[in-house]
């Protein structure tokens, strides 16, 4: 069966890693008709917008996309295209497996956990009021009038909405994912001791949903600060983490650090109507155009995409090819060398080619 997939190369290193992943996916023999669309900085000159409607329409039609990272300027300026895309398509569940492959330099022997991050609200909702504006002044007065604490007049304010609806949706997604992917335990992560209403609601909903899965999937909860320490000390004690948006973002990078870095950390954003697969890492502009960075995070995002397309045999072969190249450690990028100045490291394209060469030797199941 021929699949249709929207490909968004993205900014910075995006085109290099997305191109490498596309070549590896095509080498599996799965038939894919790619629609390539610019989003991010590259789309602005032609469309006047970093997220043109034509991109959203293409994903809505294909229902599946593979995406390179897109740059978000820090502070003032345009809001994140990545966040806008997740909101526009209601890709409410971010799935990020963190698996340590043999051969990858890391401080641990075994790490194999999955992060499920809520994608639609929390401090990522983009509800912010800049300092000195009439809106923020009004809000500060409103908070004081309604029994809240005094806020300094020169403050900027970001709101953190956490709803029962979105919490229930993501926690249920996490439990269903656990059941269908052979995961034994779900850990809900929060800071409900301090944010009693927002994180408190997330925890309360998680406990309620967990009760429905009692006897099938174990459940526990952790304060996010405590989780950070325990992840660093004993990552093998965790199986599947479900978190509100901001904690999910931060813990994703922490977990990438446990498994060898951002160069090997894949991800997926999933909704009812569409799914967008992308690496955890950003556009690393300082490495743009140097054929230097690791393509594996995007290739493994492609493996997740193939599984989503029910092309499990191709996904298994591609994952095995990646694992073999990682284990041999010969054709790997600089970030996978114990000494980062090791001159035997190869470039993005050479690593992708080594994966394709391995793939060709792995038999296609009859
Ligand atoms: P980044 O992930 O782009 O890079 C941080 C560092 O991680 C790099 O300097 C590099 O040392 C390492 N790294 C990242 N990807 C790598 C790879 N494939 N191989 C080897 N090393 C790799 O994070 P940043 O510098 O904070 O962000 C750069 C831009 O990317 C920002 O504009 C940010 O908003 C954006 N961003 C986009 C996404 C997305 O598109 N989903 C995600 C995160 C960040």
PDB file of C-alpha atoms and ligand atoms in Angstrom, residues 13 67 69-72 82 86 262-263 278 280-287 293-294 334-335, ligand 1:
ATOM      1  CA  UNK A  13      20.169  21.264  10.737  1.00  0.00           C
ATOM      2  CA  UNK A  67       9.304  17.059  10.524  1.00  0.00           C
ATOM      3  CA  UNK A  69      13.231  21.038  13.890  1.00  0.00           C
ATOM      4  CA  UNK A  70      12.143  24.660  13.457  1.00  0.00           C
ATOM      5  CA  UNK A  71      13.891  27.650  15.032  1.00  0.00           C
ATOM      6  CA  UNK A  72      12.027  29.764  17.594  1.00  0.00           C
ATOM      7  CA  UNK A  82       6.275  23.903  16.673  1.00  0.00           C
ATOM      8  CA  UNK A  86       0.620  21.083  17.680  1.00  0.00           C
ATOM      9  CA  UNK A 262      19.787  14.686  21.811  1.00  0.00           C
ATOM     10  CA  UNK A 263      21.303  13.092  18.727  1.00  0.00           C
ATOM     11  CA  UNK A 278      10.094  14.736  14.891  1.00  0.00           C
ATOM     12  CA  UNK A 280      13.394  15.912  20.452  1.00  0.00           C
ATOM     13  CA  UNK A 281      16.277  18.200  19.489  1.00  0.00           C
ATOM     14  CA  UNK A 282      16.065  21.676  17.995  1.00  0.00           C
ATOM     15  CA  UNK A 283      17.553  23.248  14.897  1.00  0.00           C
ATOM     16  CA  UNK A 284      21.100  23.647  16.352  1.00  0.00           C
ATOM     17  CA  UNK A 285      21.816  26.578  13.981  1.00  0.00           C
ATOM     18  CA  UNK A 286      25.538  26.617  14.761  1.00  0.00           C
ATOM     19  CA  UNK A 287      25.897  23.258  12.971  1.00  0.00           C
ATOM     20  CA  UNK A 293      25.096  16.313  13.400  1.00  0.00           C
ATOM     21  CA  UNK A 294      23.602  12.965  14.275  1.00  0.00           C
ATOM     22  CA  UNK A 334      31.036  13.262  16.735  1.00  0.00           C
ATOM     23  CA  UNK A 335      28.463  13.246  19.565  1.00  0.00           C
TER      24      UNK A 335
HETATM   25  P1  LIG B   1      19.118  22.252  20.051  1.00  0.00           P
HETATM   26  O1  LIG B   1      18.481  20.939  20.380  1.00  0.00           O
HETATM   27  O2  LIG B   1      18.910  22.761  18.696  1.00  0.00           O
HETATM   28  O3  LIG B   1      20.681  22.142  20.274  1.00  0.00           O
HETATM   29  C1  LIG B   1      21.314  22.069  21.528  1.00  0.00           C
HETATM   30  C2  LIG B   1      22.620  21.322  21.375  1.00  0.00           C
HETATM   31  O4  LIG B   1      22.329  19.921  21.310  1.00  0.00           O
HETATM   32  C3  LIG B   1      23.390  21.606  20.082  1.00  0.00           C
HETATM   33  O5  LIG B   1      24.208  22.715  20.195  1.00  0.00           O
HETATM   34  C4  LIG B   1      24.165  20.331  19.901  1.00  0.00           C
HETATM   35  O6  LIG B   1      25.311  20.362  20.720  1.00  0.00           O
HETATM   36  C5  LIG B   1      23.218  19.277  20.425  1.00  0.00           C
HETATM   37  N1  LIG B   1      22.441  18.654  19.355  1.00  0.00           N
HETATM   38  C6  LIG B   1      21.160  18.929  18.976  1.00  0.00           C
HETATM   39  N2  LIG B   1      20.806  18.138  17.977  1.00  0.00           N
HETATM   40  C7  LIG B   1      21.851  17.340  17.703  1.00  0.00           C
HETATM   41  C8  LIG B   1      22.105  16.297  16.750  1.00  0.00           C
HETATM   42  N3  LIG B   1      21.166  15.887  15.881  1.00  0.00           N
HETATM   43  N4  LIG B   1      23.316  15.698  16.765  1.00  0.00           N
HETATM   44  C9  LIG B   1      24.262  16.067  17.617  1.00  0.00           C
HETATM   45  N5  LIG B   1      24.096  17.031  18.542  1.00  0.00           N
HETATM   46  C10 LIG B   1      22.897  17.661  18.589  1.00  0.00           C
HETATM   47  O7  LIG B   1      18.608  23.267  21.162  1.00  0.00           O
HETATM   48  P2  LIG B   1      18.672  24.848  21.226  1.00  0.00           P
HETATM   49  O8  LIG B   1      20.028  25.309  20.794  1.00  0.00           O
HETATM   50  O9  LIG B   1      18.164  25.186  22.563  1.00  0.00           O
HETATM   51  O10 LIG B   1      17.602  25.322  20.167  1.00  0.00           O
HETATM   52  C11 LIG B   1      17.878  25.776  18.853  1.00  0.00           C
HETATM   53  C12 LIG B   1      16.591  26.174  18.184  1.00  0.00           C
HETATM   54  O11 LIG B   1      15.756  25.036  17.991  1.00  0.00           O
HETATM   55  C13 LIG B   1      15.759  27.165  19.002  1.00  0.00           C
HETATM   56  O12 LIG B   1      15.240  28.129  18.121  1.00  0.00           O
HETATM   57  C14 LIG B   1      14.659  26.327  19.593  1.00  0.00           C
HETATM   58  O13 LIG B   1      13.502  27.049  19.871  1.00  0.00           O
HETATM   59  C15 LIG B   1      14.450  25.318  18.490  1.00  0.00           C
HETATM   60  N6  LIG B   1      13.831  24.053  18.931  1.00  0.00           N
HETATM   61  C16 LIG B   1      12.956  23.476  18.070  1.00  0.00           C
HETATM   62  C17 LIG B   1      12.387  22.266  18.393  1.00  0.00           C
HETATM   63  C18 LIG B   1      11.433  21.643  17.414  1.00  0.00           C
HETATM   64  O14 LIG B   1      11.443  21.987  16.244  1.00  0.00           O
HETATM   65  N7  LIG B   1      10.592  20.721  17.831  1.00  0.00           N
HETATM   66  C19 LIG B   1      12.725  21.610  19.578  1.00  0.00           C
HETATM   67  C20 LIG B   1      13.650  22.211  20.424  1.00  0.00           C
HETATM   68  C21 LIG B   1      14.206  23.437  20.081  1.00  0.00           C
END
